[in-house]
Tab-separated table of C-alpha atoms and ligand atoms in Angstrom:
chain	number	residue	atom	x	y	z
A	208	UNK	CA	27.682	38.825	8.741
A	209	UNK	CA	24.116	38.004	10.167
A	210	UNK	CA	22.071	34.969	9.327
A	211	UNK	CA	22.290	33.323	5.737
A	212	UNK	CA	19.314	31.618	4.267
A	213	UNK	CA	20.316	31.703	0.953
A	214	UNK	CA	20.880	28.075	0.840
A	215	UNK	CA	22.131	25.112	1.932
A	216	UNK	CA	25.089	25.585	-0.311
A	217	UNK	CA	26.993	28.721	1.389
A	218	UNK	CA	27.831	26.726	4.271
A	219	UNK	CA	31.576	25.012	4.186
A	220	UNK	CA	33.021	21.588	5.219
A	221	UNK	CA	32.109	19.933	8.445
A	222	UNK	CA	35.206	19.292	10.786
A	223	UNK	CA	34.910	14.950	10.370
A	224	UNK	CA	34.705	15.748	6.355
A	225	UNK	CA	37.722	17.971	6.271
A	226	UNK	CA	39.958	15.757	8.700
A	227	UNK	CA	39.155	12.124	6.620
A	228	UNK	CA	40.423	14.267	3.570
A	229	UNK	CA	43.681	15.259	5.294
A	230	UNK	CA	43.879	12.250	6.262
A	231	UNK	CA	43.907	10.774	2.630
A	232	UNK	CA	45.385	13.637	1.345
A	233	UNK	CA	49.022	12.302	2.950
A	234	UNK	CA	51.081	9.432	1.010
A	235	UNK	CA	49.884	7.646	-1.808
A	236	UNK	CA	47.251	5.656	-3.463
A	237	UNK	CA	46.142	4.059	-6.833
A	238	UNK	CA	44.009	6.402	-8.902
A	239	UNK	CA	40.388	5.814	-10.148
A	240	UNK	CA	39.116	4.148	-7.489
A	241	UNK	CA	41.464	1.597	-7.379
A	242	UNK	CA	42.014	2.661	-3.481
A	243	UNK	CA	41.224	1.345	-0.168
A	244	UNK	CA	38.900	4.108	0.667
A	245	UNK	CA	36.475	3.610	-2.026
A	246	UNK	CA	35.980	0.013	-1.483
A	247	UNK	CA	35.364	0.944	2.321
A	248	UNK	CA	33.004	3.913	1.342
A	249	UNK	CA	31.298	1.432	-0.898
A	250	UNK	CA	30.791	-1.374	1.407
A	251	UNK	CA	29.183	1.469	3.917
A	252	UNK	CA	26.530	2.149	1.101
A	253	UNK	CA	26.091	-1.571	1.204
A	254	UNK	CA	25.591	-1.351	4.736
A	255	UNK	CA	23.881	1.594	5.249
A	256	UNK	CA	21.156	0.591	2.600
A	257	UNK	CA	21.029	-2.861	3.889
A	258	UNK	CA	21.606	-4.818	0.208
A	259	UNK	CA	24.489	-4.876	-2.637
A	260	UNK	CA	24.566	-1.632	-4.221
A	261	UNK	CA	26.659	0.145	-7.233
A	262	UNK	CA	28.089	3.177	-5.926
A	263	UNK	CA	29.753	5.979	-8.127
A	264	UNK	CA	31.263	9.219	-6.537
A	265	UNK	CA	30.958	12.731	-8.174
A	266	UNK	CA	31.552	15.968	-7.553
A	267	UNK	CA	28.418	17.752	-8.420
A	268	UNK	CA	24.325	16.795	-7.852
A	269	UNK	CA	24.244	17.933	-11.275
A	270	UNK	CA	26.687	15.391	-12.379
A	271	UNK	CA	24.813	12.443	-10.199
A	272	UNK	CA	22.005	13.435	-11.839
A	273	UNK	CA	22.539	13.529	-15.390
A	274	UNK	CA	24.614	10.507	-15.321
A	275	UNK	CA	21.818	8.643	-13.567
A	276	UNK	CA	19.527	9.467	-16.345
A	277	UNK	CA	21.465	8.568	-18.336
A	278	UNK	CA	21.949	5.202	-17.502
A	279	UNK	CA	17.706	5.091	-17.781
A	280	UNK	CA	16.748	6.489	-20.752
A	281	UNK	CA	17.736	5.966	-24.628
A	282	UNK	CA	18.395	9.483	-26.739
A	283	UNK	CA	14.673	8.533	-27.899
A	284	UNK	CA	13.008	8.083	-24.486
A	285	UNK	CA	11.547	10.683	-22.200
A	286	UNK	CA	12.048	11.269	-18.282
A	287	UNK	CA	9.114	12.546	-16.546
A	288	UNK	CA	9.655	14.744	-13.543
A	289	UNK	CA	7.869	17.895	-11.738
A	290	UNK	CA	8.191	21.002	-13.331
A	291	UNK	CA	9.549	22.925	-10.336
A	292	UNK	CA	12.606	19.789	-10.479
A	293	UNK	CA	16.230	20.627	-10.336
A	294	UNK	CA	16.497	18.749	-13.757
A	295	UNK	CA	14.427	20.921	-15.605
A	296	UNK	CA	15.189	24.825	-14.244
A	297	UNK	CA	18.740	24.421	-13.031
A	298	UNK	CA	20.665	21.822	-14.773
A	299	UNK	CA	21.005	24.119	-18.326
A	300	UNK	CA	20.127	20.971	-20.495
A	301	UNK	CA	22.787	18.989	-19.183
A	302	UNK	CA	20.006	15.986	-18.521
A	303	UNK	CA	19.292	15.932	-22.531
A	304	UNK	CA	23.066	16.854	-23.002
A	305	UNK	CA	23.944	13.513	-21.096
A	306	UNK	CA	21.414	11.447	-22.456
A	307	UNK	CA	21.699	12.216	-25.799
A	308	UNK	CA	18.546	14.473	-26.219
A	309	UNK	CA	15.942	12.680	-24.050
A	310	UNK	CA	13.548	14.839	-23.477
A	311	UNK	CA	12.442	16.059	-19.799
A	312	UNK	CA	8.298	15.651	-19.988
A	313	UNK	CA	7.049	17.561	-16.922
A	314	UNK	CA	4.211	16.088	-14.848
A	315	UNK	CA	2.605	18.382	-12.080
A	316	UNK	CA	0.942	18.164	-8.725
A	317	UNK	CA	0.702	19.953	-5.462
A	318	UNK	CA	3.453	20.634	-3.145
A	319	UNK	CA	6.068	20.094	-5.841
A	320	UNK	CA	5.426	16.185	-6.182
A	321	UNK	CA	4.472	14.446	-8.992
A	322	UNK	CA	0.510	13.480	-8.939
A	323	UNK	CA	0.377	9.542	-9.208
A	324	UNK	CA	-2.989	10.288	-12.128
A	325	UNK	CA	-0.752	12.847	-14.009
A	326	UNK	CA	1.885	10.784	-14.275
A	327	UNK	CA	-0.325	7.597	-15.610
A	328	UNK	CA	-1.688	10.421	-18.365
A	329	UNK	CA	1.368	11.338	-19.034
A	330	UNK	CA	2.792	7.583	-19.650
A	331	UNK	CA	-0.473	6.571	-21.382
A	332	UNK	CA	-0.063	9.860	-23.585
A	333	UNK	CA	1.819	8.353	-26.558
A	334	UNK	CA	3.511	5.250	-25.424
A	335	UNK	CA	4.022	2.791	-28.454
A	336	UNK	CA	3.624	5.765	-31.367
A	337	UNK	CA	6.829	5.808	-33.393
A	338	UNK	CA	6.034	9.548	-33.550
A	339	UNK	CA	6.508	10.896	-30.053
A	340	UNK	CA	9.310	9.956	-27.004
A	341	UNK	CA	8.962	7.190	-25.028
A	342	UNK	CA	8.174	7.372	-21.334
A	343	UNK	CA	11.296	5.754	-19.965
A	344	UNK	CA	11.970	6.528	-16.570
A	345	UNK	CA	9.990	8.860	-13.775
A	346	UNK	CA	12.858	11.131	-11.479
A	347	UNK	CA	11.236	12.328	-8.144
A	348	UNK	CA	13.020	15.190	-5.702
A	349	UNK	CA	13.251	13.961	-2.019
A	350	UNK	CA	13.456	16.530	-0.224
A	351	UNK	CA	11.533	18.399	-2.763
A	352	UNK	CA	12.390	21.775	-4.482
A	353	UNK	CA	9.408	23.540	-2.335
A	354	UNK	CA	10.321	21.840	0.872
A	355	UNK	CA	8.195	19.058	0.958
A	356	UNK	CA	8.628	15.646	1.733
A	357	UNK	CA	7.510	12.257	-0.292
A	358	UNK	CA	6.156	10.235	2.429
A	359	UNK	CA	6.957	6.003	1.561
A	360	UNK	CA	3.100	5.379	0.999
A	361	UNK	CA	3.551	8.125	-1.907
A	362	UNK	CA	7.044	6.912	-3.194
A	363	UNK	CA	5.838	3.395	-3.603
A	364	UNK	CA	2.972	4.650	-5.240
A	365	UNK	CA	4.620	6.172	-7.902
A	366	UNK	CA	7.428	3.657	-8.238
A	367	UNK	CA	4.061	0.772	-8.753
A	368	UNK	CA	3.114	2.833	-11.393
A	369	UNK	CA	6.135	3.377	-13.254
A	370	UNK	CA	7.158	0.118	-12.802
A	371	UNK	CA	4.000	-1.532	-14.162
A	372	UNK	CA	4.819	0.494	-17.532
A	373	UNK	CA	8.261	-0.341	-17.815
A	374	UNK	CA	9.913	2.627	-16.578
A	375	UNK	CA	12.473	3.122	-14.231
A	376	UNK	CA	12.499	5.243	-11.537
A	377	UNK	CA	15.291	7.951	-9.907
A	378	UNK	CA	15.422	10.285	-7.146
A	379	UNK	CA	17.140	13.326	-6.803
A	380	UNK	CA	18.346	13.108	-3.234
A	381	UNK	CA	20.261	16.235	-2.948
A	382	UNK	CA	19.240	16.713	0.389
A	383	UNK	CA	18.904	12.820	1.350
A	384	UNK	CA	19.411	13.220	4.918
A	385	UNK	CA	17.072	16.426	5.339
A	386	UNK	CA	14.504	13.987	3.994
A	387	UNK	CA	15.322	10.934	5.710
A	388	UNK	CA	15.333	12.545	9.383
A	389	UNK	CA	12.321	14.132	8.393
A	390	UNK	CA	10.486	10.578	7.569
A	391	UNK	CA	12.386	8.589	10.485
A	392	UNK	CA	12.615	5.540	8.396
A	393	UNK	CA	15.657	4.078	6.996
A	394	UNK	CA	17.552	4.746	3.952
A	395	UNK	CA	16.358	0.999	2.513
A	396	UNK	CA	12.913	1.834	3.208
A	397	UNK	CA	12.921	5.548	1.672
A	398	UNK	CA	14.589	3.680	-1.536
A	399	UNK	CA	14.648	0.228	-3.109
A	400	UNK	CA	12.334	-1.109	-0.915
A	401	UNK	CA	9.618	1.521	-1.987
A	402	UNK	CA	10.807	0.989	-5.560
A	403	UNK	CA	13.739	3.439	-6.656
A	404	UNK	CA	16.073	2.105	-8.754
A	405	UNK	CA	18.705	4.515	-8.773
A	406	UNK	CA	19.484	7.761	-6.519
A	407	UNK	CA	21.746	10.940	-6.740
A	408	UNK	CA	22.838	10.497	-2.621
A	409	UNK	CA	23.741	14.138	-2.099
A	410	UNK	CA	26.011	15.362	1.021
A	411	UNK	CA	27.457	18.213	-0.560
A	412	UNK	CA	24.802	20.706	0.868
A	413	UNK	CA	24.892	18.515	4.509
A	414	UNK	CA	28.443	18.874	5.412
A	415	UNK	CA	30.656	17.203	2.316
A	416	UNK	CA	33.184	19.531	0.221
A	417	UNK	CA	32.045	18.085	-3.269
A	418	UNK	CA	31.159	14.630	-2.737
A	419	UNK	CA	27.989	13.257	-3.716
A	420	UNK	CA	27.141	9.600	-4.502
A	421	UNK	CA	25.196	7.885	-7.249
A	422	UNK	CA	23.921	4.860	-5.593
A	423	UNK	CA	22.683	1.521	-7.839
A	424	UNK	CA	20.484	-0.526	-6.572
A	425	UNK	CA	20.171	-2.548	-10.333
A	426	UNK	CA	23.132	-3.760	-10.432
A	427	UNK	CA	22.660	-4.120	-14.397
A	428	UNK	CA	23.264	-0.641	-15.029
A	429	UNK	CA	26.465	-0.430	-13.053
A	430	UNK	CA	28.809	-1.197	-15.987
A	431	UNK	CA	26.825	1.358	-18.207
A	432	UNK	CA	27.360	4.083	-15.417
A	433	UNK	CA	30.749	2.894	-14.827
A	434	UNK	CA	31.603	4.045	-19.001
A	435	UNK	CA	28.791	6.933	-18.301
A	436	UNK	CA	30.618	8.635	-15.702
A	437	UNK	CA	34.374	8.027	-17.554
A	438	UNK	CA	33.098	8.921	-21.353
A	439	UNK	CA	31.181	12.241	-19.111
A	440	UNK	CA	34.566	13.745	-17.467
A	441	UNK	CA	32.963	12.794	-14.301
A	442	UNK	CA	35.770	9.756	-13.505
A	443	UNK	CA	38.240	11.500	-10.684
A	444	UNK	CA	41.357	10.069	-10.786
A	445	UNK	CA	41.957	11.116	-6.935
A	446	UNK	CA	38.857	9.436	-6.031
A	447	UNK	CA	40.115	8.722	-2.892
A	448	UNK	CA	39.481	12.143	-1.860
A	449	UNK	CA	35.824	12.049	-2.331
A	450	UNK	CA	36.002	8.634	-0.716
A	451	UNK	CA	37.684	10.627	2.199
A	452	UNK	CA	34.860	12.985	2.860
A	453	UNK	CA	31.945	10.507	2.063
A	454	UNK	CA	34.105	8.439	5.117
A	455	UNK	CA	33.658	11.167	7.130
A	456	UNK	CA	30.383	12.009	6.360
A	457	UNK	CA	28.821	8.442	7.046
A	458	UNK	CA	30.777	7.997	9.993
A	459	UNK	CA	29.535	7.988	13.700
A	460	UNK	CA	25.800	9.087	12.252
A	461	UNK	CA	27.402	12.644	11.136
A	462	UNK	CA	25.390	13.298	8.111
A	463	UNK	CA	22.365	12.156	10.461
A	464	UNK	CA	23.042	14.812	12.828
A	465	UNK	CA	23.845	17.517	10.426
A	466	UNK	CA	20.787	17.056	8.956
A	467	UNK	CA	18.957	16.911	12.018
A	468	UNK	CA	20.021	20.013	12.845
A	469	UNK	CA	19.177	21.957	9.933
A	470	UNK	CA	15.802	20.608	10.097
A	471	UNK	CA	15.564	21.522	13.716
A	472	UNK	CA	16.686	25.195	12.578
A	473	UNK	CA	14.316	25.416	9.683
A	474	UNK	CA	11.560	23.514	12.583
A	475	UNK	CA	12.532	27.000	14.996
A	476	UNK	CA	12.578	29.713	11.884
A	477	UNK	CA	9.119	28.374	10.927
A	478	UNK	CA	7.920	28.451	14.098
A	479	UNK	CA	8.744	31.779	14.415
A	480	UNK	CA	7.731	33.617	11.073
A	481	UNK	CA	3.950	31.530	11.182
A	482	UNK	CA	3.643	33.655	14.439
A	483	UNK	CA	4.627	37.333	12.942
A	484	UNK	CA	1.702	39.668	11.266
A	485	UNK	CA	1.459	39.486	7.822
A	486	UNK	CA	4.124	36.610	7.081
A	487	UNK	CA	2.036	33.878	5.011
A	488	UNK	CA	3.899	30.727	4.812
A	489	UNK	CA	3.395	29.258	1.416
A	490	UNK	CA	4.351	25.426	1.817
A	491	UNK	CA	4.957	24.093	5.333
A	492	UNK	CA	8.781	22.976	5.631
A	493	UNK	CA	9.135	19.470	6.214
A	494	UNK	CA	12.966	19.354	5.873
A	495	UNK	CA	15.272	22.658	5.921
A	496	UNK	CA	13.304	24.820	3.081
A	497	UNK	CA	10.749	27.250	3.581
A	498	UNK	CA	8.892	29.510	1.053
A	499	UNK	CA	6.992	32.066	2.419
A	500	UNK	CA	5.459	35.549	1.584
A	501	UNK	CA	6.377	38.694	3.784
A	502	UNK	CA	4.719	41.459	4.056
A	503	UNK	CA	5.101	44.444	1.884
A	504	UNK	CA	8.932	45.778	2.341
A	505	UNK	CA	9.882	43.426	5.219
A	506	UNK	CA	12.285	41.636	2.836
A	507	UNK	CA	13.988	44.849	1.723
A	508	UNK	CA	14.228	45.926	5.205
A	509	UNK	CA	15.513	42.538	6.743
A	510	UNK	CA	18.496	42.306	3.433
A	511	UNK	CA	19.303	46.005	4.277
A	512	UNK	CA	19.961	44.840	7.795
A	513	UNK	CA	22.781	42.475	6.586
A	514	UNK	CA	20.710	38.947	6.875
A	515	UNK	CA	20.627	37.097	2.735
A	516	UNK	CA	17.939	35.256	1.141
A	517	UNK	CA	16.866	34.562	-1.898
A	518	UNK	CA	14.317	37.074	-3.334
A	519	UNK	CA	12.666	37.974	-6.816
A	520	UNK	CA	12.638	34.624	-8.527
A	521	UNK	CA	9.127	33.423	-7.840
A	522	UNK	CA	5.738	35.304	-7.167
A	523	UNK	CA	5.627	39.084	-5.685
A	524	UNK	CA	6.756	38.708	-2.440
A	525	UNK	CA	7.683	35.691	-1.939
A	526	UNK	CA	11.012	34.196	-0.206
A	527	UNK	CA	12.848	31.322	0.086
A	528	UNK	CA	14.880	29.930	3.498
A	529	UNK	CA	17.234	27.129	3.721
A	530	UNK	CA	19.018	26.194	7.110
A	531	UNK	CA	22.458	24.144	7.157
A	532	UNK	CA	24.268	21.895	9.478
A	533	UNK	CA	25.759	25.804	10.410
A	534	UNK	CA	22.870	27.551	11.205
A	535	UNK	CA	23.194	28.722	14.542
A	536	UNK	CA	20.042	28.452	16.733
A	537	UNK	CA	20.939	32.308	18.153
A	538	UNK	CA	21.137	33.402	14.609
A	539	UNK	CA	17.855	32.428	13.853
A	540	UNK	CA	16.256	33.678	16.874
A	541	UNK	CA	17.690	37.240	16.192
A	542	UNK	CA	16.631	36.686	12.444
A	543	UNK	CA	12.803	36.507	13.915
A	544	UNK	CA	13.062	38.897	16.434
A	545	UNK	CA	14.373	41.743	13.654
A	546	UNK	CA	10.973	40.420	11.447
A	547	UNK	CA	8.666	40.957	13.930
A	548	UNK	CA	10.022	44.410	14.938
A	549	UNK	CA	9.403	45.010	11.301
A	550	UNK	CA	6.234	43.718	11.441
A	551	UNK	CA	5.509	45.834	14.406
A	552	UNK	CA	7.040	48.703	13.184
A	553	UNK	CA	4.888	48.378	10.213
A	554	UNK	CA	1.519	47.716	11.306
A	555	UNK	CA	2.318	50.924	13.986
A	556	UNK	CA	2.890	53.323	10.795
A	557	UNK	CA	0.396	52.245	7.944
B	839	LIG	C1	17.044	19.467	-5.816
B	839	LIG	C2	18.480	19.621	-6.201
B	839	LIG	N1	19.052	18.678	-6.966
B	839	LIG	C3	20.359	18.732	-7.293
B	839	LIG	C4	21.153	19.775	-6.861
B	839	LIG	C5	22.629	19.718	-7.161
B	839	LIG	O1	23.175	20.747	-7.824
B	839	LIG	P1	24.739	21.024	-7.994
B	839	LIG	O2	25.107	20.507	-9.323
B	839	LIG	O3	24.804	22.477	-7.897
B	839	LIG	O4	25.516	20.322	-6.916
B	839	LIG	C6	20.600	20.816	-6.110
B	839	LIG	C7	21.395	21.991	-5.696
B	839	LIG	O5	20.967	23.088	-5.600
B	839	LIG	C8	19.222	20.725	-5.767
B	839	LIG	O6	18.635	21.671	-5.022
């Protein structure tokens, strides 16, 4: 099989993942969380993020997620988020499923982020009329579903705002550590410190089985989660499993690493296409996600030669790449070689 940049997904388990979970898969433990592991995993996100934090495991972003809006917004109250957000295209209404109905208010701007005078329109809109939702919390992507990156100045912006009105704000950190490396500050200062209350800690897509982490910086809502994530099916009773690969993810800077490495990939593969004929690139990737437009045929040509990508679900033409912690640096270099034969081959015929 040649290089796949379908997503970050199709990769497997890192080696230190897989050998904490055999690890804990041998002898016995109390159920639930009531094990060892998950008190060590959760004095790590203590550490890591430098204050006292909540921390609930689940299996699925999804499930972080929903359960984190959850915890933010009554059935009556509204969560305003990007339209291009995970939440609102590829969550199948599970966010208004799990929060009773709360309705998902999109709020645009460029590069996939939310604009900080949008989002004050969009609080402003009806807040106080018995008729209409109620702006209750703001959820932000980082990295974002384009490939971009909230820088702090930008979070803290946003979290000022939301703040000032009451609202509570999230992020969607399925790719946490693609973000993080990117920014080079730490996880305190890409979080509470610039004002999120709550994140979906993903490390599913950077090296973990099915292990991501809902991390609670107000410790207030941890109870509510803690009957959220029961009363929502989302309560393993062999926690110690997902304990077991978070362990092993957060160990000896691992999920650090991974994630520096898919960035560095995505860093080579954008190199690359930006210097081939005809390849436009559409957003500059600032983590491990590219969307680009090829020229006329190239992506036909490149799938028929074995490599995968997703195709067809946004504009004419354009693509979308995501590198992993698997991507191999040869892969990608024979990836832009076969483009720019294309391109070559191409330009030589039309
Ligand atoms: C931005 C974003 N959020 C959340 C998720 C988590 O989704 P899943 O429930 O498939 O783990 C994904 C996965 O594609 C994502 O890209």
């Amino acid at each position: 099989m040649r290089l796949a940049l379908t997503s970050d997904n199709i990769a497997g388990a890192c080696e230190a993942v897989v050998a904490e979970m055999i690890k804990a898969a041998q002898g016995e433990a109390m159920p639930y969380g009531g094990d060892p592991l998950t008190e060590q995993v959760t004095k790590m996100f203590a550490e890591l993020f430098e204050c006292d934090v909540a921390v609930f495991l689940v299996s699925t972003g999804t499930a972080a997620n929903v359960l984190s809006l959850a915890a933010l917004t009554p059935p009556w109250g509204s969560v305003l988020c990007h339209p291009e957000s995970h939440i609102v295209n590829d969550e199948c209404s599970a966010p208004e499923f799990y929060t009773n109905g709360a309705r998902l208010v999109g709020v645009a701007g460029e590069e996939a982020k939310i604009s900080v005078s949008a989002l004050e329109q969009a609080i402003n809109k009806r807040m106080g009329d018995v008729h209409s939702v109620q702006p209750s919390a703001v959820s932000l992507s980082q990295v974002t579903e384009i490939g971009s990156v909230y820088s702090l100045a930008e979070l803290q912006e946003i979290s000022q705002l939301a703040h000032s009105k009451g609202l509570k704000v999230h992020m969607d950190g399925a790719r946490f550590a693609n973000a993080l490396v990117s920014l080079g500050c730490t996880p305190a200062q890409m979080t509470w410190q610039s004002g999120i209350d709550i994140v979906s800690f993903g490390a599913t897509k950077n090296g973990a089985m099915a292990a991501e982490a809902i991390v609670v910086f107000d410790k207030n809502l941890a109870q509510k989660l803690a009957l959220l994530r029961k009363r929502g099916g989302h309560l393993h009773s062999k926690m110690r499993l997902l304990s077991a690969q978070m362990l092993g993810y957060l160990s000896d800077d691992v999920w650090l690493n991974n994630a520096r490495h898919a960035n560095a990939m995505m860093a080579l593969l954008q190199k690359g296409m930006a210097s081939i004929a005809g390849v436009e690139i559409i957003a500059p990737a600032q983590a491990n996600m590219l969307f680009c437009r090829l020229p006329v045929g190239m992506a036909e040509a490149l799938l028929a030669q074995g490599f995968s990508f997703y195709t067809g679900r946004w504009e004419e033409g354009v693509v979308r790449f995501v590198t992993s912690f698997q991507t191999q640096q040869a892969d990608v270099e024979d990836f832009i070689a076969c483009a720019r034969d294309l391109s070559t081959s191409h330009t030589k015929t039309s």
